[in-house]
Tab-separated table of C-alpha atoms in Angstrom:
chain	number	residue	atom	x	y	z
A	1	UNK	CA	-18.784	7.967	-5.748
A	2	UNK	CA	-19.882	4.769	-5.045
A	3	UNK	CA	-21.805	4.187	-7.926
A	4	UNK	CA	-18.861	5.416	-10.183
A	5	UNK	CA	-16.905	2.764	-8.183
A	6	UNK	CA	-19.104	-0.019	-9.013
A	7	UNK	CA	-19.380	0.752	-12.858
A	8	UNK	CA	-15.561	0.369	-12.579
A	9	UNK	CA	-15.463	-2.702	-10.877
A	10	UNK	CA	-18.188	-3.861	-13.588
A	11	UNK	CA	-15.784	-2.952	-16.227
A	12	UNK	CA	-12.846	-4.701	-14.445
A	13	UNK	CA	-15.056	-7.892	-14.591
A	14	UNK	CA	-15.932	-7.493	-17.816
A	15	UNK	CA	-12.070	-7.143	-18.709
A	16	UNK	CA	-11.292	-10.334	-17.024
A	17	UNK	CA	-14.441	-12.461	-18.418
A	18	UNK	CA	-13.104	-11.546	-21.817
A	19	UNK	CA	-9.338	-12.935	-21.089
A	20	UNK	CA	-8.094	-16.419	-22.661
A	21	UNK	CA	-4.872	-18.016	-21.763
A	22	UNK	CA	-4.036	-15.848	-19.274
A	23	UNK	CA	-2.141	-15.612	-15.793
A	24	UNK	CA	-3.440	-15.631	-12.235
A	25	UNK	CA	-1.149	-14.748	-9.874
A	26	UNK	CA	-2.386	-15.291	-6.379
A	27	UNK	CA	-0.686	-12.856	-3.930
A	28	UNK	CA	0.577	-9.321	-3.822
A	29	UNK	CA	3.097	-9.240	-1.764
A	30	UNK	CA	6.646	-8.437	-2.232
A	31	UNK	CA	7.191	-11.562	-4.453
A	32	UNK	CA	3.806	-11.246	-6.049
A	33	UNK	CA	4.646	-7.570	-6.898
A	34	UNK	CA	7.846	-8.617	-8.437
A	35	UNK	CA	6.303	-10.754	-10.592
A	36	UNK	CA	3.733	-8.812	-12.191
A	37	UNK	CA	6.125	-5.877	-12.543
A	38	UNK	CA	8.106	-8.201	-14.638
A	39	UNK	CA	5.415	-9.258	-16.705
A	40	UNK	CA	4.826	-5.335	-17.598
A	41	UNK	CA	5.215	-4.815	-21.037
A	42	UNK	CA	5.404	-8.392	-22.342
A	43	UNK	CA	2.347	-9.707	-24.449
A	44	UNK	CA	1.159	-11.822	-21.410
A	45	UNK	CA	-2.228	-10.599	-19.875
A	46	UNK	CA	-2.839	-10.994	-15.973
A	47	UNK	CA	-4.909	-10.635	-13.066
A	48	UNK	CA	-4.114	-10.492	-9.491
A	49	UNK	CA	-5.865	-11.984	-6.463
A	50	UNK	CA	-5.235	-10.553	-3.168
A	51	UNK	CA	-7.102	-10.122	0.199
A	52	UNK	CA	-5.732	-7.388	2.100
A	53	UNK	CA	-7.231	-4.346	0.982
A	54	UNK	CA	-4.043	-1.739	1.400
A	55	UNK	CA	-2.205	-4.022	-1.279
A	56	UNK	CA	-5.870	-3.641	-3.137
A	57	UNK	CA	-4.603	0.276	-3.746
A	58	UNK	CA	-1.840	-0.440	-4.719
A	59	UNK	CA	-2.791	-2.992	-7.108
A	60	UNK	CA	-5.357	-0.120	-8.440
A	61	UNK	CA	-2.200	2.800	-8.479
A	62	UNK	CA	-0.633	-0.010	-11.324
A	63	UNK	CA	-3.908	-0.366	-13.124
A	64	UNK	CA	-3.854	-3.698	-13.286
A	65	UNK	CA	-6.939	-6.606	-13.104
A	66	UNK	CA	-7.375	-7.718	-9.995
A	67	UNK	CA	-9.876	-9.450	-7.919
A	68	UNK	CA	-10.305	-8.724	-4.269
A	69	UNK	CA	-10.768	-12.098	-1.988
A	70	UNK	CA	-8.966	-15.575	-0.853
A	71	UNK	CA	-7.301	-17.360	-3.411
A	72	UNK	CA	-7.750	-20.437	-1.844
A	73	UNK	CA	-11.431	-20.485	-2.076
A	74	UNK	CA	-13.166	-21.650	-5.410
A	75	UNK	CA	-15.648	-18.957	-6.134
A	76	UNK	CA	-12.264	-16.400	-5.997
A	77	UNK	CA	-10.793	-18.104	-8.619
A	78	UNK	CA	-13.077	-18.238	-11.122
A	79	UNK	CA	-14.125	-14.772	-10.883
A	80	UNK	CA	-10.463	-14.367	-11.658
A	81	UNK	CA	-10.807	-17.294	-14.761
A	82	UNK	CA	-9.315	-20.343	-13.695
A	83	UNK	CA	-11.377	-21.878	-16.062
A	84	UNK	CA	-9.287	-19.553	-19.259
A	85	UNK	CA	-6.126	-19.345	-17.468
A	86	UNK	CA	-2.868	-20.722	-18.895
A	87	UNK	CA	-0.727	-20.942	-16.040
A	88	UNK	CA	-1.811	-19.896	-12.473
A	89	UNK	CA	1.677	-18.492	-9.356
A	90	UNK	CA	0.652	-18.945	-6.411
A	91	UNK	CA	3.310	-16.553	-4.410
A	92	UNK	CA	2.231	-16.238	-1.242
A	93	UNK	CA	4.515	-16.104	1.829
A	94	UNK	CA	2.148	-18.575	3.783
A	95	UNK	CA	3.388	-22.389	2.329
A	96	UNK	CA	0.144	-23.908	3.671
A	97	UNK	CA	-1.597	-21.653	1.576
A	98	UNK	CA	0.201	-22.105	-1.171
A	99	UNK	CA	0.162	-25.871	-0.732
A	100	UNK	CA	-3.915	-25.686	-0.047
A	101	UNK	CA	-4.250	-22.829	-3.398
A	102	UNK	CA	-2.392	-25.814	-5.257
A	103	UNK	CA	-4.568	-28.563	-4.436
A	104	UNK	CA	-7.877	-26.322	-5.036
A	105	UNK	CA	-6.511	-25.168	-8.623
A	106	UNK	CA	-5.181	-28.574	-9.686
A	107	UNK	CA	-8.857	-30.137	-8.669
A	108	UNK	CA	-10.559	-27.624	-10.971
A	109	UNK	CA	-8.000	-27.843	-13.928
A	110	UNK	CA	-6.333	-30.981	-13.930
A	111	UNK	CA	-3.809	-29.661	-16.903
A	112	UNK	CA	-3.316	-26.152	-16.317
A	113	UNK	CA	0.302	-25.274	-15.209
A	114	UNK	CA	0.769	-23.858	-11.741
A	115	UNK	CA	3.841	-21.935	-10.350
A	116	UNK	CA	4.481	-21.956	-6.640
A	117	UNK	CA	6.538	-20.076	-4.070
A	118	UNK	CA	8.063	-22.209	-1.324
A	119	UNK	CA	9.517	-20.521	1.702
A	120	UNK	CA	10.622	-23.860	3.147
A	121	UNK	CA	12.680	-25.953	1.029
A	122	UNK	CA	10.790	-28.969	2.856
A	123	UNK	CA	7.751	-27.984	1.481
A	124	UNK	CA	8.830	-27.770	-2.303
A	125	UNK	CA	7.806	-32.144	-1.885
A	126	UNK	CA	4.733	-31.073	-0.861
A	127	UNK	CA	3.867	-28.633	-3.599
A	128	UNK	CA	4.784	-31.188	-6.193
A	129	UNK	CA	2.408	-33.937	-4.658
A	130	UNK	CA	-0.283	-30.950	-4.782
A	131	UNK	CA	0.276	-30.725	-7.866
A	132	UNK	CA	2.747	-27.757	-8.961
A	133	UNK	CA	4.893	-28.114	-11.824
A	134	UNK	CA	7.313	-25.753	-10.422
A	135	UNK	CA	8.372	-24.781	-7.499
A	136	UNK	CA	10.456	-21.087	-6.500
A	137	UNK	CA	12.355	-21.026	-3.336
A	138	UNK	CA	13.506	-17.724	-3.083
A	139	UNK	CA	16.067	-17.783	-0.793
A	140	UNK	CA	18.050	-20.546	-2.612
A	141	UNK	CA	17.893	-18.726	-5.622
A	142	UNK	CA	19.133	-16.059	-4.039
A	143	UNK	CA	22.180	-18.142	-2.168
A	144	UNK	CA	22.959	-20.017	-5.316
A	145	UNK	CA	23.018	-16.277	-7.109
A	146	UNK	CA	25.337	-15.135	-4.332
A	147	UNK	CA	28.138	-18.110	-5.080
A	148	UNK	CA	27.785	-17.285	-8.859
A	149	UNK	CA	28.489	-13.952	-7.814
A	150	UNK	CA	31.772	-15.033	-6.097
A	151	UNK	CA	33.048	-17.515	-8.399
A	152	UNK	CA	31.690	-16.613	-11.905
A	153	UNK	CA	31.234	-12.930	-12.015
A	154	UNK	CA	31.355	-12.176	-15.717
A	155	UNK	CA	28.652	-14.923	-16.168
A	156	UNK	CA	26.089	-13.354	-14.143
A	157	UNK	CA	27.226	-10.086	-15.784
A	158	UNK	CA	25.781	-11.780	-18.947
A	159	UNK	CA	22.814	-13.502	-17.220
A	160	UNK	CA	21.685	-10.133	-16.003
A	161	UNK	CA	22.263	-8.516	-19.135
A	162	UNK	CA	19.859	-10.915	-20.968
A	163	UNK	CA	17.351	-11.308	-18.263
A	164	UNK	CA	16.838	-7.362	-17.715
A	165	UNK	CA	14.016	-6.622	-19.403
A	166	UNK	CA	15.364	-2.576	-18.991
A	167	UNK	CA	18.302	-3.507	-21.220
A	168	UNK	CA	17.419	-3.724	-25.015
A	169	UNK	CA	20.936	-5.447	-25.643
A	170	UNK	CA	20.077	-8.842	-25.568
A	171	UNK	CA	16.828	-10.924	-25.027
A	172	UNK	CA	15.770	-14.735	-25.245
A	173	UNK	CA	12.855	-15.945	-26.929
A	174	UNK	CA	11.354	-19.309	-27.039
A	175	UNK	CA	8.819	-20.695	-30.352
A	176	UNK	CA	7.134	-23.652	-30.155
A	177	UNK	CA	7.150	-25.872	-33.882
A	178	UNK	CA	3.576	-26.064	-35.538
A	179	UNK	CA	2.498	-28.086	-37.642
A	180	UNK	CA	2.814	-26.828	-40.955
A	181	UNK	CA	4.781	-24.099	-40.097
A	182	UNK	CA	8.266	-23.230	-41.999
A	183	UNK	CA	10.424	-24.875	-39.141
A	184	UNK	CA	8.389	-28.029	-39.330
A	185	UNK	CA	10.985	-31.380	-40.610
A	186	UNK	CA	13.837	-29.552	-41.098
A	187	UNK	CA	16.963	-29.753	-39.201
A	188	UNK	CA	18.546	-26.648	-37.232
A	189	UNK	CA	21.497	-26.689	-40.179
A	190	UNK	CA	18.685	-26.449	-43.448
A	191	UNK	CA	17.024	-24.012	-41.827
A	192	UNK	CA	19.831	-21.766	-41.636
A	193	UNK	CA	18.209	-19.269	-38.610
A	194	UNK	CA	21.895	-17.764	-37.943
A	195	UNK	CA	22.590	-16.642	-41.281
A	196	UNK	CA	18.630	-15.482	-41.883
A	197	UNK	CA	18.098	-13.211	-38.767
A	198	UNK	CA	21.287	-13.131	-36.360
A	199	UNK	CA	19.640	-14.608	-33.752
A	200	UNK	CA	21.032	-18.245	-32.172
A	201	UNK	CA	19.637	-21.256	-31.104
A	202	UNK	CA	20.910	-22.263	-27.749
A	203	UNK	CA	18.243	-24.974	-26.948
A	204	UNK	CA	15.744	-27.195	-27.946
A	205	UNK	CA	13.182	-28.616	-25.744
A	206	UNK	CA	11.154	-31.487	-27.454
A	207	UNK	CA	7.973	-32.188	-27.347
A	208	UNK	CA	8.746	-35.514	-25.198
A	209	UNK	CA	9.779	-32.979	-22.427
A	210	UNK	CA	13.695	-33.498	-22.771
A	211	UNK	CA	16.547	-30.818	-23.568
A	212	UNK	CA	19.067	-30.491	-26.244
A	213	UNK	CA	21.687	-27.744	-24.931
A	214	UNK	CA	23.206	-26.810	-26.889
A	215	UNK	CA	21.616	-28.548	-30.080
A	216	UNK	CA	23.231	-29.870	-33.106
A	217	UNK	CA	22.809	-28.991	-36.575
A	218	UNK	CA	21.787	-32.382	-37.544
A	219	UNK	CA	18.210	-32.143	-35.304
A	220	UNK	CA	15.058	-32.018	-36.555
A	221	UNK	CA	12.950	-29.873	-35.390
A	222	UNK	CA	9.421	-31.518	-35.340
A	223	UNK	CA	6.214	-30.091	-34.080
A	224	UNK	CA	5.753	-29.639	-30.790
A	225	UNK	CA	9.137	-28.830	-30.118
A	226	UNK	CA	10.327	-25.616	-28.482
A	227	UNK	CA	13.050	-23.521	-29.844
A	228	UNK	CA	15.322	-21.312	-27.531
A	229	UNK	CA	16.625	-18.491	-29.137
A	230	UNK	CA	19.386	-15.504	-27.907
A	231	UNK	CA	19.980	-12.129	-29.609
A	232	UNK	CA	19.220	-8.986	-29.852
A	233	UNK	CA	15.726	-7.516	-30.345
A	234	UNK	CA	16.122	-6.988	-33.818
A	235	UNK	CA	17.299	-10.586	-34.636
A	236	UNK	CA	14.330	-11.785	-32.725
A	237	UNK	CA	12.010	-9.555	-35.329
A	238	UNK	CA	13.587	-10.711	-38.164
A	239	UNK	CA	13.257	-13.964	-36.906
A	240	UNK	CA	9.423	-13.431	-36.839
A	241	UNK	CA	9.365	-11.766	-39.942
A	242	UNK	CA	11.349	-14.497	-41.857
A	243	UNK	CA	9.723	-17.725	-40.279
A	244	UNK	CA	6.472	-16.315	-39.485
A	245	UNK	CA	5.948	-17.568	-36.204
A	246	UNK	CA	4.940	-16.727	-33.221
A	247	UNK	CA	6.501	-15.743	-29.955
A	248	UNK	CA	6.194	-17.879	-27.326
């Protein structure tokens, strides 16, 4: 038994060595959980590091990649591939660990993009000296979604609808501009992605970092630039299949 547990854990590693631009999320707790439940069945790969060894079970009951030990040491996180991640969440319930995991990951890659959990709104200021580009306080998302609630009903009716991942109604898609690519120097009204899939463009983030909500027809779209796009599922494969590009 112990033996057949090893091989396994040799093929886990394996697994992991072999991932590029993936996500580390640090932290399965009830938040942590959350997350990676969400990220079932999307195209993004991930691996889990967590200490306590009855989450460890559970993390092994979802077959997912995992590595067993303290995110905020070094050695941890590369076994988990900080050096091949893409974007790490930190999402534990402890903000000096979070604040500490920050600091660690942002020393070993000084570009990667790093998602943290704040339980304290005073120590969102921290995380962004650390180094986070975003930080998640839960419970003010969760008092700001409980106004919404009171005074705009039918909107989150419609926010819900597009951000449940059950529902096959509606779902938003973003696609970065390449170069070369059939987007590339043309503006949103040439292009003509309504009439050619269905789907619509409600934003457009540019390269520079700012938004355009909702856009006009007159903007170029220039690489580097991120597209936001709303419709059903179908739209968004017709989109792929008329533009040839790739989800993002």
């Amino acid at each position: 038994g112990e033996f057949q547990k090893y091989l396994g854990h040799q093929r886990m590693m394996k697994q992991i060595e072999a991932l590029d631009g993936h996500l580390i999320v640090v932290g399965f707790g009830r938040f942590g959980k959350l997350v990676c439940e969400g990220l079932v069945g999307t195209s993004l790969p991930f691996v889990i590091i967590e200490q306590q060894a009855a989450r460890i079970s559970e993390v092994k009951q979802h077959g997912f990649l995992y590595v067993q030990g303290d995110g905020t040491e070094e050695t941890v996180l590369r076994d988990a591939g900080i050096e091949r991640a893409s974007i790490l969440v930190t999402s534990l319930a402890n903000d000096a660990a979070n604040v500490f995991i920050t600091l660690t990951v942002r020393d070993l890659r000084p570009n990667l993009t790093i998602i943290a959990r704040a339980e304290q709104p005073n120590t969102e200021k921290k995380l962004r000296q650390a180094g986070a580009n975003h930080v998640v306080t839960p419970a003010a998302i969760g008092a700001r979604r409980v106004v919404s609630l009171l005074t705009n009903p039918t909107v989150i009716d419609f926010i819900e609808l597009v951000t449940n991942r059950s529902s096959v109604a509606i779902e938003v898609s973003d696609v970065p501009i390449v170069a070369g690519g059939p987007l590339a120097g043309q503006t949103l009204r040439a292009a003509n992605i309504g009439r050619l899939t269905g789907a619509i463009v409600v934003a457009v983030k540019s390269a520079d970092g700012t938004v355009e909500f909702p856009p006009s027809g007159d903007h170029f779209l220039m690489t580097g630039d991120v597209i936001v796009l709303l419709g059903r599922k179908s739209n968004l494969e017709q989109f792929h299949a008329t533009f040839g590009a790739k989800k993002g």
